[in-house]
Short mmCIF file of C-alpha atoms in Angstrom, two decimals:
data_model
loop_
_atom_site.label_atom_id
_atom_site.label_comp_id
_atom_site.label_asym_id
_atom_site.label_seq_id
_atom_site.Cartn_x
_atom_site.Cartn_y
_atom_site.Cartn_z
CA MET O 1 21.04 -1.16 14.19
CA ILE O 2 17.92 -2.93 15.22
CA THR O 3 16.53 -1.36 18.37
CA LYS O 4 15.24 -3.01 21.53
CA ARG O 5 11.47 -3.23 21.74
CA LEU O 6 9.03 -2.49 24.51
CA ILE O 7 5.87 -4.55 24.05
CA VAL O 8 2.62 -3.93 25.91
CA CYS O 9 0.40 -6.93 26.67
CA LEU O 10 -3.36 -6.75 27.19
CA ASP O 11 -5.38 -9.70 28.48
CA VAL O 12 -8.66 -9.90 26.61
CA LEU O 13 -11.80 -11.95 27.08
CA GLY O 14 -14.95 -11.73 25.02
CA GLY O 15 -13.66 -8.66 23.19
CA ARG O 16 -12.83 -6.68 26.33
CA VAL O 17 -9.73 -6.07 28.42
CA VAL O 18 -10.18 -8.11 31.57
CA LYS O 19 -7.55 -6.69 33.86
CA GLY O 20 -7.93 -3.13 34.95
CA THR O 21 -5.73 -0.49 33.42
CA ARG O 22 -5.17 3.03 34.54
CA PHE O 23 -7.31 4.17 31.65
CA VAL O 24 -10.36 2.29 32.88
CA ASP O 25 -11.54 0.92 36.19
CA LEU O 26 -12.10 -2.76 36.73
CA ARG O 27 -15.86 -2.70 36.41
CA ASP O 28 -15.92 -0.66 33.24
CA GLN O 29 -13.64 -2.95 31.31
CA GLY O 30 -11.83 -1.24 28.49
CA ASP O 31 -12.09 -1.53 24.75
CA PRO O 32 -8.83 -3.26 23.76
CA ALA O 33 -8.61 -1.48 20.40
CA ASP O 34 -8.88 1.86 22.14
CA LEU O 35 -6.29 0.93 24.78
CA ALA O 36 -3.90 -0.44 22.16
CA ALA O 37 -4.11 2.82 20.24
CA ARG O 38 -3.38 4.80 23.41
CA TYR O 39 -0.30 2.71 24.11
CA GLU O 40 0.85 3.31 20.52
CA VAL O 41 0.63 7.04 21.16
CA GLU O 42 2.67 6.56 24.36
CA GLY O 43 5.40 4.90 22.31
CA ALA O 44 4.76 1.15 22.61
CA ASP O 45 6.66 -0.69 19.88
CA GLU O 46 4.16 -3.53 19.67
CA ILE O 47 0.93 -4.69 21.23
CA VAL O 48 0.10 -8.23 22.30
CA PHE O 49 -3.46 -9.40 22.90
CA LEU O 50 -3.59 -12.49 25.04
CA ASP O 51 -7.01 -14.09 24.62
CA ILE O 52 -7.74 -15.78 27.91
CA GLY O 53 -11.18 -17.00 26.84
CA ALA O 54 -11.82 -20.61 25.92
CA SER O 55 -15.25 -20.75 24.30
CA PRO O 56 -15.81 -20.72 20.53
CA GLU O 57 -18.04 -17.65 20.99
CA ALA O 58 -15.19 -15.80 22.65
CA ARG O 59 -12.91 -16.71 19.71
CA ALA O 60 -15.30 -15.20 17.17
CA THR O 61 -15.45 -12.05 19.26
CA THR O 62 -11.65 -11.96 19.36
CA LEU O 63 -11.47 -12.05 15.56
CA ASP O 64 -13.85 -9.07 15.43
CA LEU O 65 -11.64 -7.36 17.96
CA ILE O 66 -8.51 -7.99 15.86
CA ARG O 67 -10.30 -6.48 12.85
CA ASP O 68 -11.32 -3.42 14.79
CA THR O 69 -7.83 -2.98 16.27
CA ALA O 70 -5.98 -3.48 13.00
CA GLU O 71 -7.90 -0.56 11.54
CA ARG O 72 -6.70 1.77 14.26
CA LEU O 73 -3.27 0.50 15.21
CA PHE O 74 -0.16 1.28 13.19
CA VAL O 75 2.38 -0.72 15.14
CA PRO O 76 2.54 -4.53 14.99
CA LEU O 77 -0.16 -6.56 16.73
CA THR O 78 0.45 -10.08 18.04
CA VAL O 79 -2.45 -12.27 19.07
CA GLY O 80 -2.16 -15.33 21.26
CA GLY O 81 -4.26 -17.63 23.37
CA GLY O 82 -6.34 -20.54 22.18
CA ILE O 83 -4.70 -20.92 18.76
CA ARG O 84 -5.17 -24.64 17.96
CA SER O 85 -4.33 -25.03 14.28
CA ALA O 86 -2.75 -23.44 11.21
CA GLU O 87 -6.33 -22.51 10.22
CA ASP O 88 -6.64 -20.53 13.47
CA VAL O 89 -3.34 -18.82 12.67
CA GLY O 90 -4.64 -17.93 9.21
CA LEU O 91 -7.92 -16.57 10.59
CA ALA O 92 -6.11 -14.29 13.04
CA LEU O 93 -3.73 -13.04 10.33
CA ARG O 94 -6.53 -12.42 7.87
CA ALA O 95 -8.41 -10.53 10.57
CA GLY O 96 -5.42 -8.20 10.80
CA ALA O 97 -2.94 -9.62 13.31
CA ASP O 98 0.70 -9.27 12.24
CA LYS O 99 1.89 -12.23 14.27
CA VAL O 100 0.27 -15.10 16.09
CA SER O 101 1.64 -16.76 19.18
CA VAL O 102 1.16 -20.46 19.78
CA ASN O 103 1.78 -22.29 23.02
CA THR O 104 -0.08 -25.43 24.13
CA ALA O 105 -1.04 -26.52 20.62
CA ALA O 106 2.61 -26.27 19.54
CA ILE O 107 3.65 -28.46 22.47
CA GLU O 108 1.04 -31.05 21.54
CA HIS O 109 1.57 -30.80 17.78
CA PRO O 110 4.99 -29.29 17.05
CA ASP O 111 4.34 -29.57 13.31
CA LEU O 112 1.88 -26.69 13.78
CA ILE O 113 4.94 -24.41 13.94
CA THR O 114 6.32 -25.69 10.63
CA LEU O 115 2.93 -25.67 8.91
CA SER O 116 2.27 -22.09 9.99
CA ALA O 117 5.75 -20.87 9.09
CA ASP O 118 5.62 -22.53 5.66
CA ARG O 119 2.19 -21.14 4.93
CA PHE O 120 2.46 -17.65 6.39
CA GLY O 121 6.17 -16.99 6.92
CA ALA O 122 8.35 -17.45 10.00
CA GLN O 123 8.12 -13.72 10.76
CA CYS O 124 4.53 -14.11 11.94
CA VAL O 125 4.98 -17.25 14.04
CA VAL O 126 5.75 -16.56 17.69
CA VAL O 127 6.19 -19.57 19.95
CA SER O 128 5.20 -18.73 23.50
CA ILE O 129 6.99 -20.71 26.20
CA ASP O 130 5.79 -20.71 29.83
CA ALA O 131 8.60 -22.02 32.02
CA ALA O 132 9.23 -22.58 35.71
CA ARG O 133 12.50 -23.26 37.51
CA THR O 134 13.35 -26.73 38.71
CA ASP O 135 16.41 -28.00 40.56
CA THR O 136 18.16 -28.68 37.27
CA GLY O 137 16.85 -26.04 34.89
CA TRP O 138 13.46 -24.91 33.62
CA LYS O 139 10.42 -27.00 32.83
CA VAL O 140 7.80 -26.04 30.21
CA PHE O 141 4.18 -25.72 31.30
CA ALA O 142 1.14 -25.97 29.02
CA SER O 143 -2.47 -24.77 29.27
CA GLY O 144 -1.79 -21.28 30.54
CA GLY O 145 0.88 -22.42 32.97
CA GLN O 146 -1.44 -24.95 34.64
CA ARG O 147 -0.09 -28.22 33.29
CA PRO O 148 3.54 -29.38 33.61
CA THR O 149 5.14 -31.10 30.63
CA ASP O 150 8.29 -33.18 30.33
CA LEU O 151 9.94 -30.56 28.16
CA ASP O 152 13.10 -28.73 29.16
CA ALA O 153 12.62 -25.05 28.30
CA ILE O 154 16.00 -24.54 26.60
CA ALA O 155 15.65 -27.71 24.51
CA TRP O 156 12.07 -26.81 23.55
CA ALA O 157 13.17 -23.30 22.56
CA GLU O 158 15.86 -24.72 20.28
CA ARG O 159 13.43 -27.20 18.75
CA ALA O 160 10.73 -24.57 18.21
CA VAL O 161 13.20 -22.42 16.27
CA ALA O 162 14.40 -25.41 14.24
CA LEU O 163 10.74 -26.07 13.37
CA GLY O 164 10.27 -22.53 12.09
CA ALA O 165 9.45 -20.14 14.96
CA GLY O 166 10.33 -16.55 14.04
CA GLU O 167 10.34 -15.31 17.63
CA LEU O 168 10.09 -16.72 21.14
CA LEU O 169 7.99 -15.19 23.90
CA VAL O 170 9.51 -16.56 27.10
CA THR O 171 7.44 -16.15 30.25
CA SER O 172 8.70 -17.10 33.70
CA ILE O 173 5.76 -18.56 35.57
CA ASP O 174 7.66 -18.04 38.85
CA ARG O 175 7.97 -14.33 38.21
CA ASP O 176 4.72 -13.59 36.36
CA GLY O 177 2.72 -11.07 38.37
CA SER O 178 5.40 -10.90 41.09
CA ARG O 179 6.93 -7.60 39.99
CA ALA O 180 10.23 -9.02 41.25
CA GLY O 181 11.94 -8.76 37.87
CA TYR O 182 12.26 -11.06 34.87
CA ASP O 183 13.97 -14.43 35.21
CA LEU O 184 17.16 -13.14 33.62
CA ASP O 185 18.97 -16.49 33.64
CA LEU O 186 16.13 -18.11 31.71
CA THR O 187 15.96 -15.27 29.21
CA ARG O 188 19.71 -15.21 28.65
CA ARG O 189 20.05 -18.98 28.35
CA ILE O 190 17.39 -19.07 25.63
CA ALA O 191 18.64 -15.92 23.88
CA ARG O 192 22.10 -17.51 23.62
CA ALA O 193 20.70 -20.83 22.43
CA VAL O 194 18.65 -19.54 19.47
CA SER O 195 19.10 -17.23 16.49
CA VAL O 196 15.66 -15.56 16.63
CA PRO O 197 14.52 -12.64 18.81
CA VAL O 198 13.59 -13.53 22.39
CA ILE O 199 10.93 -11.53 24.23
CA ALA O 200 11.35 -11.49 28.02
CA SER O 201 8.08 -11.78 29.90
CA GLY O 202 6.85 -12.16 33.45
CA GLY O 203 7.92 -10.15 36.46
CA ALA O 204 8.50 -6.55 35.33
CA GLY O 205 8.12 -4.37 38.43
CA ASN O 206 10.11 -1.25 37.52
CA ALA O 207 12.32 0.35 34.90
CA ALA O 208 15.47 -1.32 36.24
CA HIS O 209 13.91 -4.72 35.59
CA VAL O 210 13.18 -3.75 32.00
CA VAL O 211 16.74 -2.49 31.53
CA ALA O 212 18.10 -5.75 32.99
CA ALA O 213 16.04 -7.81 30.53
CA PHE O 214 18.20 -6.31 27.78
CA THR O 215 21.57 -6.08 29.53
CA GLU O 216 21.80 -9.22 31.67
CA GLY O 217 18.91 -11.05 30.00
CA GLU O 218 20.16 -10.33 26.44
CA ALA O 219 16.54 -10.13 25.24
CA SER O 220 15.47 -8.43 22.00
CA ALA O 221 12.23 -7.18 23.53
CA ALA O 222 10.60 -6.86 26.93
CA LEU O 223 6.92 -7.47 27.52
CA VAL O 224 5.25 -5.27 30.11
CA ALA O 225 1.68 -5.29 31.40
CA GLY O 226 0.62 -4.60 35.00
CA ILE O 227 2.98 -1.74 35.85
CA LEU O 228 1.74 0.17 32.81
CA HIS O 229 -1.93 -0.68 33.24
CA ASP O 230 -2.06 0.46 36.85
CA GLY O 231 -0.19 3.67 36.10
CA GLN O 232 2.93 2.87 38.12
CA THR O 233 5.02 3.90 35.15
CA THR O 234 4.70 4.84 31.49
CA VAL O 235 6.12 3.56 28.23
CA ARG O 236 8.10 6.75 27.90
CA ALA O 237 9.59 6.48 31.39
CA LEU O 238 10.67 2.91 30.67
CA LYS O 239 12.21 3.91 27.36
CA GLU O 240 14.02 6.85 28.93
CA ALA O 241 15.53 4.44 31.46
CA MET O 242 16.59 2.15 28.60
CA MET O 243 18.25 5.04 26.75
CA ALA O 244 19.95 6.25 29.92
CA SER O 245 21.51 2.79 30.16
CA GLY O 246 22.77 2.98 26.59
CA ILE O 247 20.10 0.69 25.12
CA SER O 248 19.02 1.73 21.66
CA THR O 249 15.24 2.00 21.35
CA ARG O 250 12.70 3.84 19.23
CA ARG O 251 12.12 7.36 20.46
CA THR O 252 8.69 8.87 19.97
CA TRP O 253 8.91 12.14 21.86
CA MET F 1 -6.82 10.47 -6.72
CA ARG F 2 -7.41 6.75 -6.75
CA VAL F 3 -4.74 4.40 -5.47
CA THR F 4 -4.68 0.79 -6.54
CA VAL F 5 -3.33 -1.84 -4.18
CA PHE F 6 -2.23 -5.00 -5.94
CA ASP F 7 -3.29 -8.03 -3.91
CA TYR F 8 -1.08 -11.08 -4.48
CA GLY F 9 -3.57 -13.12 -2.48
CA ALA F 10 -1.28 -13.44 0.53
CA GLY F 11 -3.70 -11.87 2.98
CA ASN F 12 -3.58 -9.08 5.51
CA LEU F 13 -3.96 -5.68 3.86
CA HIS F 14 -5.97 -4.18 6.73
CA SER F 15 -3.38 -1.82 8.14
CA LEU F 16 -2.20 -0.68 4.73
CA LEU F 17 -5.75 0.10 3.55
CA LYS F 18 -6.50 1.91 6.78
CA ALA F 19 -3.23 3.83 6.49
CA LEU F 20 -4.29 4.92 3.01
CA SER F 21 -7.73 5.94 4.18
CA VAL F 22 -6.35 8.10 7.00
CA THR F 23 -4.17 9.87 4.45
CA GLY F 24 -7.39 10.77 2.67
CA VAL F 25 -7.10 8.81 -0.54
CA GLU F 26 -9.51 6.39 -2.12
CA SER F 27 -7.98 2.96 -2.53
CA LEU F 28 -9.04 -0.05 -4.52
CA VAL F 29 -7.75 -3.57 -3.99
CA GLU F 30 -7.08 -5.25 -7.31
CA THR F 31 -6.17 -8.91 -7.79
CA ASP F 32 -5.73 -8.53 -11.56
CA PRO F 33 -2.28 -7.07 -12.30
CA VAL F 34 -3.44 -5.56 -15.60
CA ALA F 35 -6.29 -3.74 -13.87
CA ALA F 36 -3.89 -2.72 -11.08
CA ALA F 37 -2.05 -0.50 -13.57
CA ALA F 38 -5.17 1.61 -14.16
CA GLY F 39 -5.10 3.75 -10.98
CA ASP F 40 -3.46 7.11 -10.42
CA ALA F 41 -0.87 5.41 -8.22
CA LEU F 42 0.04 1.80 -7.54
CA ILE F 43 0.94 0.20 -4.25
CA LEU F 44 2.73 -3.14 -4.12
CA PRO F 45 2.14 -4.34 -0.56
CA GLY F 46 4.51 -6.34 1.58
CA VAL F 47 2.85 -9.60 2.40
CA GLY F 48 3.83 -13.04 1.14
CA ALA F 49 6.80 -14.71 -0.48
CA PHE F 50 8.57 -13.79 -3.73
CA GLY F 51 7.80 -16.91 -5.78
CA PRO F 52 3.99 -16.96 -5.44
CA ALA F 53 3.76 -13.16 -5.71
CA ALA F 54 5.88 -13.12 -8.90
CA ALA F 55 3.59 -15.80 -10.34
CA ARG F 56 0.52 -13.67 -9.60
CA LEU F 57 2.25 -10.68 -11.18
CA ALA F 58 3.34 -12.54 -14.31
CA PRO F 59 0.20 -12.13 -16.48
CA GLY F 60 0.32 -8.34 -16.05
CA ARG F 61 4.06 -7.92 -15.82
CA GLU F 62 4.56 -6.23 -19.20
CA ARG F 63 1.56 -3.96 -18.78
CA LEU F 64 2.66 -2.89 -15.29
CA ARG F 65 6.20 -2.30 -16.45
CA GLN F 66 4.95 -0.10 -19.30
CA ALA F 67 2.79 1.88 -16.91
CA LEU F 68 5.73 2.43 -14.53
CA ASP F 69 7.99 3.41 -17.41
CA ALA F 70 5.31 5.88 -18.49
CA GLY F 71 5.40 7.53 -15.06
CA LEU F 72 2.79 5.72 -12.94
CA PRO F 73 3.75 6.53 -9.34
CA CYS F 74 4.37 3.39 -7.31
CA LEU F 75 5.12 2.61 -3.69
CA GLY F 76 6.57 -0.87 -3.13
CA ILE F 77 6.63 -2.10 0.45
CA CYS F 78 8.95 -4.91 1.64
CA LEU F 79 8.18 -7.74 -0.79
CA GLY F 80 6.68 -5.02 -3.01
CA LEU F 81 10.12 -3.40 -3.25
CA GLN F 82 11.67 -6.76 -4.08
CA LEU F 83 9.12 -7.20 -6.89
CA LEU F 84 10.35 -3.94 -8.44
CA ALA F 85 13.78 -5.56 -8.94
CA ASP F 86 14.76 -8.33 -11.36
CA GLU F 87 14.64 -11.48 -9.25
CA SER F 88 15.14 -12.96 -5.81
CA GLU F 89 17.12 -15.67 -4.14
CA GLU F 90 13.95 -16.45 -2.18
CA GLY F 91 11.97 -17.93 -5.04
CA ALA F 92 11.55 -18.41 -8.76
CA GLY F 93 10.00 -15.92 -11.12
CA GLN F 94 10.64 -12.45 -12.43
CA GLY F 95 10.09 -9.11 -10.77
CA LEU F 96 9.17 -6.01 -12.75
CA GLY F 97 12.81 -5.25 -13.50
CA LEU F 98 12.38 -1.55 -12.91
CA ILE F 99 15.26 -1.60 -10.45
CA GLU F 100 18.26 -3.42 -11.81
CA GLY F 101 19.38 -5.92 -9.22
CA ARG F 102 18.27 -8.92 -7.22
CA SER F 103 17.26 -9.74 -3.68
CA THR F 104 19.55 -11.83 -1.52
CA ARG F 105 19.31 -13.14 1.99
CA LEU F 106 20.50 -10.79 4.70
CA ASP F 107 23.95 -11.77 5.91
CA ALA F 108 23.05 -12.18 9.58
CA ARG F 109 22.70 -14.81 12.27
CA SER F 110 19.32 -13.58 13.46
CA LEU F 111 16.75 -14.02 10.69
CA PRO F 112 14.11 -12.97 9.95
CA GLN F 113 14.98 -9.46 11.01
CA ILE F 114 12.00 -8.55 13.17
CA GLY F 115 11.69 -5.20 14.84
CA TRP F 116 12.38 -1.49 14.62
CA ASN F 117 15.57 -0.56 12.85
CA GLN F 118 17.22 2.81 12.42
CA LEU F 119 17.45 4.50 9.04
CA GLU F 120 20.73 6.11 8.08
CA ALA F 121 22.09 8.24 5.26
CA VAL F 122 18.54 9.27 4.43
CA THR F 123 18.23 11.37 1.30
CA ASP F 124 14.72 10.35 0.28
CA VAL F 125 12.33 13.30 0.19
CA ASP F 126 9.35 11.37 1.58
CA VAL F 127 11.29 9.67 4.37
CA ARG F 128 12.82 13.01 5.36
CA THR F 129 9.52 14.87 5.20
CA ALA F 130 8.01 12.27 7.53
CA GLU F 131 10.96 12.49 9.94
CA LEU F 132 10.89 8.71 9.90
CA GLU F 133 14.01 7.69 11.82
CA THR F 134 13.20 4.18 13.04
CA ALA F 135 11.02 1.85 10.99
CA TYR F 136 9.46 -1.56 11.47
CA TYR F 137 10.93 -4.47 9.53
CA ALA F 138 10.02 -8.13 9.13
CA ASN F 139 12.27 -9.49 6.40
CA SER F 140 14.97 -11.99 5.56
CA TYR F 141 15.85 -10.65 2.10
CA ALA F 142 16.92 -7.28 0.74
CA VAL F 143 17.35 -5.82 -2.75
CA ARG F 144 20.94 -5.23 -3.89
CA PRO F 145 20.64 -2.68 -6.70
CA ALA F 146 23.23 -2.59 -9.46
CA ASN F 147 23.30 1.18 -9.00
CA PRO F 148 23.76 2.03 -5.30
CA GLY F 149 23.06 5.65 -6.25
CA GLN F 150 19.37 4.75 -6.34
CA VAL F 151 19.43 3.95 -2.62
CA THR F 152 17.89 6.84 -0.66
CA ALA F 153 18.11 5.35 2.85
CA TRP F 154 20.04 2.50 4.45
CA SER F 155 19.66 0.24 7.47
CA ARG F 156 22.00 -2.23 9.08
CA HIS F 157 21.21 -5.68 10.43
CA GLU F 158 24.17 -7.15 12.27
CA GLY F 159 27.01 -6.75 9.74
CA ASP F 160 24.83 -6.31 6.66
CA ARG F 161 24.13 -2.77 5.45
CA PHE F 162 21.15 -2.97 3.12
CA PRO F 163 18.87 -0.54 1.25
CA ALA F 164 15.97 0.73 3.36
CA ALA F 165 14.62 2.81 0.47
CA ILE F 166 15.27 2.81 -3.26
CA ARG F 167 14.02 5.58 -5.48
CA GLN F 168 13.61 5.89 -9.21
CA GLY F 169 11.63 8.96 -10.18
CA GLN F 170 8.03 8.50 -9.09
CA VAL F 171 8.73 5.00 -7.87
CA LEU F 172 9.70 4.47 -4.23
CA GLY F 173 10.45 1.09 -2.76
CA VAL F 174 10.91 0.66 0.99
CA GLN F 175 12.13 -2.49 2.70
CA PHE F 176 10.38 -1.58 5.96
CA HIS F 177 6.65 -1.41 6.68
CA PRO F 178 5.50 2.23 6.83
CA GLU F 179 1.97 1.06 7.68
CA LYS F 180 3.45 -0.55 10.83
CA SER F 181 5.84 2.29 11.65
CA SER F 182 3.34 4.38 13.61
CA TRP F 183 2.62 7.99 12.69
CA PRO F 184 5.95 8.77 11.00
CA GLY F 185 5.27 5.80 8.71
CA LEU F 186 1.83 7.13 7.86
CA ALA F 187 3.39 10.56 7.27
CA MET F 188 5.77 8.96 4.76
CA ILE F 189 2.86 7.40 2.86
CA ARG F 190 1.04 10.73 2.92
CA SER F 191 4.10 12.56 1.63
CA PHE F 192 4.56 10.04 -1.17
CA LEU F 193 0.93 10.39 -2.26
CA ASP F 194 1.01 14.18 -1.96
CA ASN F 195 4.04 14.25 -4.23
CA CYS F 196 2.33 12.22 -6.92
CA ARG F 197 -0.89 14.17 -7.05
#
């Protein structure tokens, strides 16, 4: 049986981790490759780098970072943020990423999903969807959650998969950073609507939230950031809670 | 020993090459399939699609097959395992035909299979040595060997039980990615190479 994944996300800018983690203080920003490797040792099933930089210089640095990380990390690495074209996808993959996540560019040019999947395989194309609740459902936001679109999140998820997405990373903008728990309705609605794995993201505040992403949310994977970086919990503690709830996951201890 | 990695031109070999280097072997990336047969061991990596990879393999197919028949140790990973078999539903072209059988699409709703899957009924010496219990997969196809006795580990995706590892002498094909399966995956690669020294 395929197991449920715990994915650790690191925000990077200019080749460094920009949010503090328990391994490093805020001023002495951490080396993402080093932090990724430490999370692998803790039992993380995958690592996501979210490149929050916008400048071309920062992009070149990110490719160097992917190269450096790929040489030290032996679990899958997904890279997202600022991917504009199939060429960008190819550059990240050649640098050593296993998967690339696309968001705003896919909203603006949905054929980017098909082009990338045809060229590199659906297994490396992750479509990232930032969604916020409305009175009638969930609306998709672009540009790092800053810009509302006309897209309904469930309909966009279905279309992205039809176009070739191999996975969906679904982030609740309402919950992101709140530590109030994932938006389980959003996660479950999308998980039931598509045939590819859905990664729940945004809002993890404790182990019970992570467990709920799998049980009530019906997600294939849960993405966790802040509560690991600040030392509130550990990958192992989260996985032990998953196992205690009967969720099958990779055991590394 | 010198390990040759055959590059089908599909890209990302970083993790595999690094995995080989941490196991302490010298590796050489070879785009010419004839030259690829010249190492002490051959690795067929797991990136790309069957059709284009089979086309890249074609000019050296006979030479590689002879080398494998003569005892060249070989580790085939994911697509690399599928290239050890006869053919694939995924695309045109011939594999090496060392394993009798063809690859077919996994019988599952959720494809590609992406994630960590458990190994069961493990008899393979290298998988057991590594204590590799859960391995990382990213595949839609799996080899269905004519002789199920060659299967040395199994996995299950939804209702489809498929070979995780297939063994024929010094040749080991794995459907998962050991280079992405953390330290037990690296231990499997190390065990395989140790056993062919």
